[in-house]
C-alpha positions as YAML, in Angstrom:
chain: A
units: angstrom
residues:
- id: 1
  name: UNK
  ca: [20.20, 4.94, -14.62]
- id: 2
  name: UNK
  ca: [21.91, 2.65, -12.14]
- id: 3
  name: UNK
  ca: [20.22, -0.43, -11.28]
- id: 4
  name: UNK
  ca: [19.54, 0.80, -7.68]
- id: 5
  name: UNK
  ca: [18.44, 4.21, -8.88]
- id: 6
  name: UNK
  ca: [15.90, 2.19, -11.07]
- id: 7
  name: UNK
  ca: [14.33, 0.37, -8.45]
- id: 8
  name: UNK
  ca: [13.15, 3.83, -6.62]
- id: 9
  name: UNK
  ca: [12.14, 5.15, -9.93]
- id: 10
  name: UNK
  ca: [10.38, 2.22, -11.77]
- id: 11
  name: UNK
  ca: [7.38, 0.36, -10.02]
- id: 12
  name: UNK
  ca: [8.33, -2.96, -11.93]
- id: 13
  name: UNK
  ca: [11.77, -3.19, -10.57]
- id: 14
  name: UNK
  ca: [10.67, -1.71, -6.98]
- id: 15
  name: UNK
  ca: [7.27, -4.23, -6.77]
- id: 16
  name: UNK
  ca: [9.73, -7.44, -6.79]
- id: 17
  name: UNK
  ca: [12.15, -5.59, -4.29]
- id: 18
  name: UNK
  ca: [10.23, -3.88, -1.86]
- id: 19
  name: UNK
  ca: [6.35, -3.69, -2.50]
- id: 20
  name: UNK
  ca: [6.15, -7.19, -2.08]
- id: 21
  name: UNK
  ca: [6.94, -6.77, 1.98]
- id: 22
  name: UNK
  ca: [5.14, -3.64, 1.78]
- id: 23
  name: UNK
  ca: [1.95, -5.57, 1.10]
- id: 24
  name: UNK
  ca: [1.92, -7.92, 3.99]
- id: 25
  name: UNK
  ca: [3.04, -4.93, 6.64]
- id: 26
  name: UNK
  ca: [-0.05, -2.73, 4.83]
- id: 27
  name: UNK
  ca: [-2.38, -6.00, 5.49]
- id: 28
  name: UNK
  ca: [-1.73, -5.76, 9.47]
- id: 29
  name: UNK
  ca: [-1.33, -2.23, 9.25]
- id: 30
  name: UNK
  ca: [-4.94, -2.07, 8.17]
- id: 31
  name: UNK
  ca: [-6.10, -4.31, 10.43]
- id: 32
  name: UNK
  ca: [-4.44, -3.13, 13.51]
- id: 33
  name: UNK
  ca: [-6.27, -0.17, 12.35]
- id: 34
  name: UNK
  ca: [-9.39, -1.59, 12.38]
- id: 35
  name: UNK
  ca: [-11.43, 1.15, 9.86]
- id: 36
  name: UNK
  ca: [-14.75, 2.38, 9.92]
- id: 37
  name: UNK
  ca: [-16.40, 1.18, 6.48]
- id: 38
  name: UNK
  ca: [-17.21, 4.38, 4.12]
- id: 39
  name: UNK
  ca: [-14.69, 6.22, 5.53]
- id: 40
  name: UNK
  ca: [-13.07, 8.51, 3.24]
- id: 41
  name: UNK
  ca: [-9.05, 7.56, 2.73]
- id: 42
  name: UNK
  ca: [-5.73, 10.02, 1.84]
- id: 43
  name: UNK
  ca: [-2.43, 7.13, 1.52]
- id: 44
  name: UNK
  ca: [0.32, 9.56, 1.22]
- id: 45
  name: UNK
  ca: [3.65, 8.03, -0.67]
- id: 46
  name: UNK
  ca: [1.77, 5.01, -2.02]
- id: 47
  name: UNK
  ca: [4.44, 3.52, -4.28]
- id: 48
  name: UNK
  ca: [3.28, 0.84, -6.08]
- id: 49
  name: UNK
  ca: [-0.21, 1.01, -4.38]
- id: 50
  name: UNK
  ca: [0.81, -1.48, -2.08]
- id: 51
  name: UNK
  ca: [-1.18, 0.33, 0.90]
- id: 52
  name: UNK
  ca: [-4.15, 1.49, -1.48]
- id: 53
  name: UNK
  ca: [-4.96, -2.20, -2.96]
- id: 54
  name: UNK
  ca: [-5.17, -2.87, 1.08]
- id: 55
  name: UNK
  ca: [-7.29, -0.67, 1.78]
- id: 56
  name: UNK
  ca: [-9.97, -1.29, -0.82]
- id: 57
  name: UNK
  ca: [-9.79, -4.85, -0.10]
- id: 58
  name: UNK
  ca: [-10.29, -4.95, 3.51]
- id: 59
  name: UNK
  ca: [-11.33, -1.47, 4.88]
- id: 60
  name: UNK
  ca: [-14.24, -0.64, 3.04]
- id: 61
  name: UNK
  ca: [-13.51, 2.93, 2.11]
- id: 62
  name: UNK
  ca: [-16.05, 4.76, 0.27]
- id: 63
  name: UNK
  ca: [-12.95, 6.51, -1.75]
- id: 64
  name: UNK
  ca: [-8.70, 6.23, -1.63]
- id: 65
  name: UNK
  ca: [-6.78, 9.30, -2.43]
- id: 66
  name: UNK
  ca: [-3.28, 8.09, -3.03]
- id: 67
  name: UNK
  ca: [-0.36, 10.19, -3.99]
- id: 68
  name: UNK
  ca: [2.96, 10.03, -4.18]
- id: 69
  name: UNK
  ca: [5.96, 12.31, -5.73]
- id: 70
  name: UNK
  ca: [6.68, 9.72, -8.72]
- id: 71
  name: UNK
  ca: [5.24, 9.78, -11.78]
- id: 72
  name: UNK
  ca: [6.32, 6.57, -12.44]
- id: 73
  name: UNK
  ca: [5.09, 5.13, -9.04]
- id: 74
  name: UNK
  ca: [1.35, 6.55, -9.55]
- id: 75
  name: UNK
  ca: [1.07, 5.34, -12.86]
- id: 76
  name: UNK
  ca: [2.09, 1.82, -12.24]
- id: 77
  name: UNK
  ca: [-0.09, 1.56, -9.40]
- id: 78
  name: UNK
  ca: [-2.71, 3.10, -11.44]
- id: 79
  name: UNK
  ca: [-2.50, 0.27, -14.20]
- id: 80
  name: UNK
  ca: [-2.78, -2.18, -11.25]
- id: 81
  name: UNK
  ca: [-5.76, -1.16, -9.43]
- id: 82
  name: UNK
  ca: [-8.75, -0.21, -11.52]
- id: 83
  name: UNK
  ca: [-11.34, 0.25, -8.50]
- id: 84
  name: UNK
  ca: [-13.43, 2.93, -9.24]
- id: 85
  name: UNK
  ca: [-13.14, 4.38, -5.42]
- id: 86
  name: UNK
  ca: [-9.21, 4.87, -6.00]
- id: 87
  name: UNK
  ca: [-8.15, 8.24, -7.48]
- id: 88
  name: UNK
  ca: [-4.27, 8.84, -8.09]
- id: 89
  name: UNK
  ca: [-2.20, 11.89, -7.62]
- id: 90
  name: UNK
  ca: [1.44, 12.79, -8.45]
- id: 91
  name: UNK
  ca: [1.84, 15.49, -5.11]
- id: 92
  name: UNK
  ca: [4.96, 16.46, -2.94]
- id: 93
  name: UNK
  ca: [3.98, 14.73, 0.87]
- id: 94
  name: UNK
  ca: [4.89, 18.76, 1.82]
- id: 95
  name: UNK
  ca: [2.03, 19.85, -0.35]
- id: 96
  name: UNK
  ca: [-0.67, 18.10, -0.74]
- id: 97
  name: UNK
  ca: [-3.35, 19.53, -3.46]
- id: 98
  name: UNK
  ca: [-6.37, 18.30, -0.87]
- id: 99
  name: UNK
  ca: [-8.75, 20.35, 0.82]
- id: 100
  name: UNK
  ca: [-8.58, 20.82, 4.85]
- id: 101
  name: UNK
  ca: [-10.33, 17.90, 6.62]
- id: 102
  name: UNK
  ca: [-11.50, 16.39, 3.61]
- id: 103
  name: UNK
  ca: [-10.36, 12.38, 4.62]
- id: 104
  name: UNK
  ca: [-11.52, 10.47, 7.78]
- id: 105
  name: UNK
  ca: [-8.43, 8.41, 7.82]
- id: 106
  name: UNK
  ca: [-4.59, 9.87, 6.38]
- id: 107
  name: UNK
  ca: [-1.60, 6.77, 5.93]
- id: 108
  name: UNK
  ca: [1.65, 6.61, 5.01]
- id: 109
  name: UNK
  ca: [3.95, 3.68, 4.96]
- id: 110
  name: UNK
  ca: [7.78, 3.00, 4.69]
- id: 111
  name: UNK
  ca: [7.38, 6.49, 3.26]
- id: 112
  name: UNK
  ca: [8.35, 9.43, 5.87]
- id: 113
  name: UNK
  ca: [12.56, 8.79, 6.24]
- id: 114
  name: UNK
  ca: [12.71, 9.70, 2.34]
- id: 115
  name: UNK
  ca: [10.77, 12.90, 2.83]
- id: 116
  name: UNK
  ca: [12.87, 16.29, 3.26]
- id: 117
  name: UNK
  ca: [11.63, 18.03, 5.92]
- id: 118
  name: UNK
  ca: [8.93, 15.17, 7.54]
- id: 119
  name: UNK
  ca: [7.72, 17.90, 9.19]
- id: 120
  name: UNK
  ca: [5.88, 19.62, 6.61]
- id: 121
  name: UNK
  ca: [4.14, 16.02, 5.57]
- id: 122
  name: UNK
  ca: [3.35, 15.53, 8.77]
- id: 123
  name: UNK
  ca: [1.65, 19.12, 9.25]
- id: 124
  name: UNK
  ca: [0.09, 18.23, 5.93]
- id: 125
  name: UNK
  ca: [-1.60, 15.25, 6.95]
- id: 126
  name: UNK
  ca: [-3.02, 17.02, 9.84]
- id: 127
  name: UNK
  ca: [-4.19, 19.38, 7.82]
- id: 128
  name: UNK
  ca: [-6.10, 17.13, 5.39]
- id: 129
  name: UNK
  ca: [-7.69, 15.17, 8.01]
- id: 130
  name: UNK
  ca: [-11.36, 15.92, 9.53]
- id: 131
  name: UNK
  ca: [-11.77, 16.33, 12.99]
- id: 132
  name: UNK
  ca: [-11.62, 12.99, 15.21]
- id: 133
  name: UNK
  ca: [-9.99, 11.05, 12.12]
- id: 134
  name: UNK
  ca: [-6.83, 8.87, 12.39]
- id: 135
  name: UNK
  ca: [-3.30, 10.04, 10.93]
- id: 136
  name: UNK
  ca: [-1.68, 6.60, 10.98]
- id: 137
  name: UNK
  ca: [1.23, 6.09, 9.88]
- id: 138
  name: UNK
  ca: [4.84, 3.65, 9.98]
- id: 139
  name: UNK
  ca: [8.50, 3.49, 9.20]
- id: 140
  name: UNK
  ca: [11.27, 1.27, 9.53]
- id: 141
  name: UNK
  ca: [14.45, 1.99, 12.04]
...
């Protein structure tokens, strides 16, 4: 594996590269959001958990769904976040193995431009969010 390949593929190389600007973007993110507390959280493409370890610290979420297509992403940010309200999923953003309207509140960051077909995530996240709930969600140009 290259040395660029590894930082998509391994969250210790990626963390130092890119999660560490992904944290202080998720920070205002959240705020600009301004959640309810207890709502009920998907964060599609978490990485590194970046955006979930947010989350739990400032928005109050009763529970964080966070999934994202690599294996090795989910299970580094599962060894760095061990609150109990923060499940982890390896899922395709195009299909998402989550019940219709089952979270108040869907995000994704810095995620969409790697997705094929954005479309289907998007139609995804619609589909997993309950009525009146916020799909939030940003990208670099």
């Amino acid at each position: 594996m290259s040395a660029t390949t590894d930082v998509w593929a391994v969250g210790n190389a990626y963390e130092p590269y890119i999660g560490r600007w992904s944290r202080l973007v998720a920070h205002e993110f959240i705020d600009w959001l301004s959640p309810a507390r207890g709502d009920s959280w998907l964060d599609v493409g978490c990485g590194t958990g970046a955006m979930t370890a947010t989350v739990l610290a400032t928005g109050a979420p009763a529970h964080v769904c966070s999934v994202d297509a690599s294996a090795a992403f989910v299970a580094f940010a599962r060894g760095q976040i061990s609150d109990s309200r923060a499940t982890f999923v390896v899922a395709d953003a195009r299909r998402l193995p989550l019940p219709a309207a089952s979270a108040d509140v869907v995000v994704s960051g810095l995620v969409l431009n790697f997705v094929p077909q954005p479309e289907l995530a998007l139609a995804e996240m619609a589909r997993i969010v309950r009525p009146a709930g916020t799909v939030a969600i940003y990208v670099w140009d």
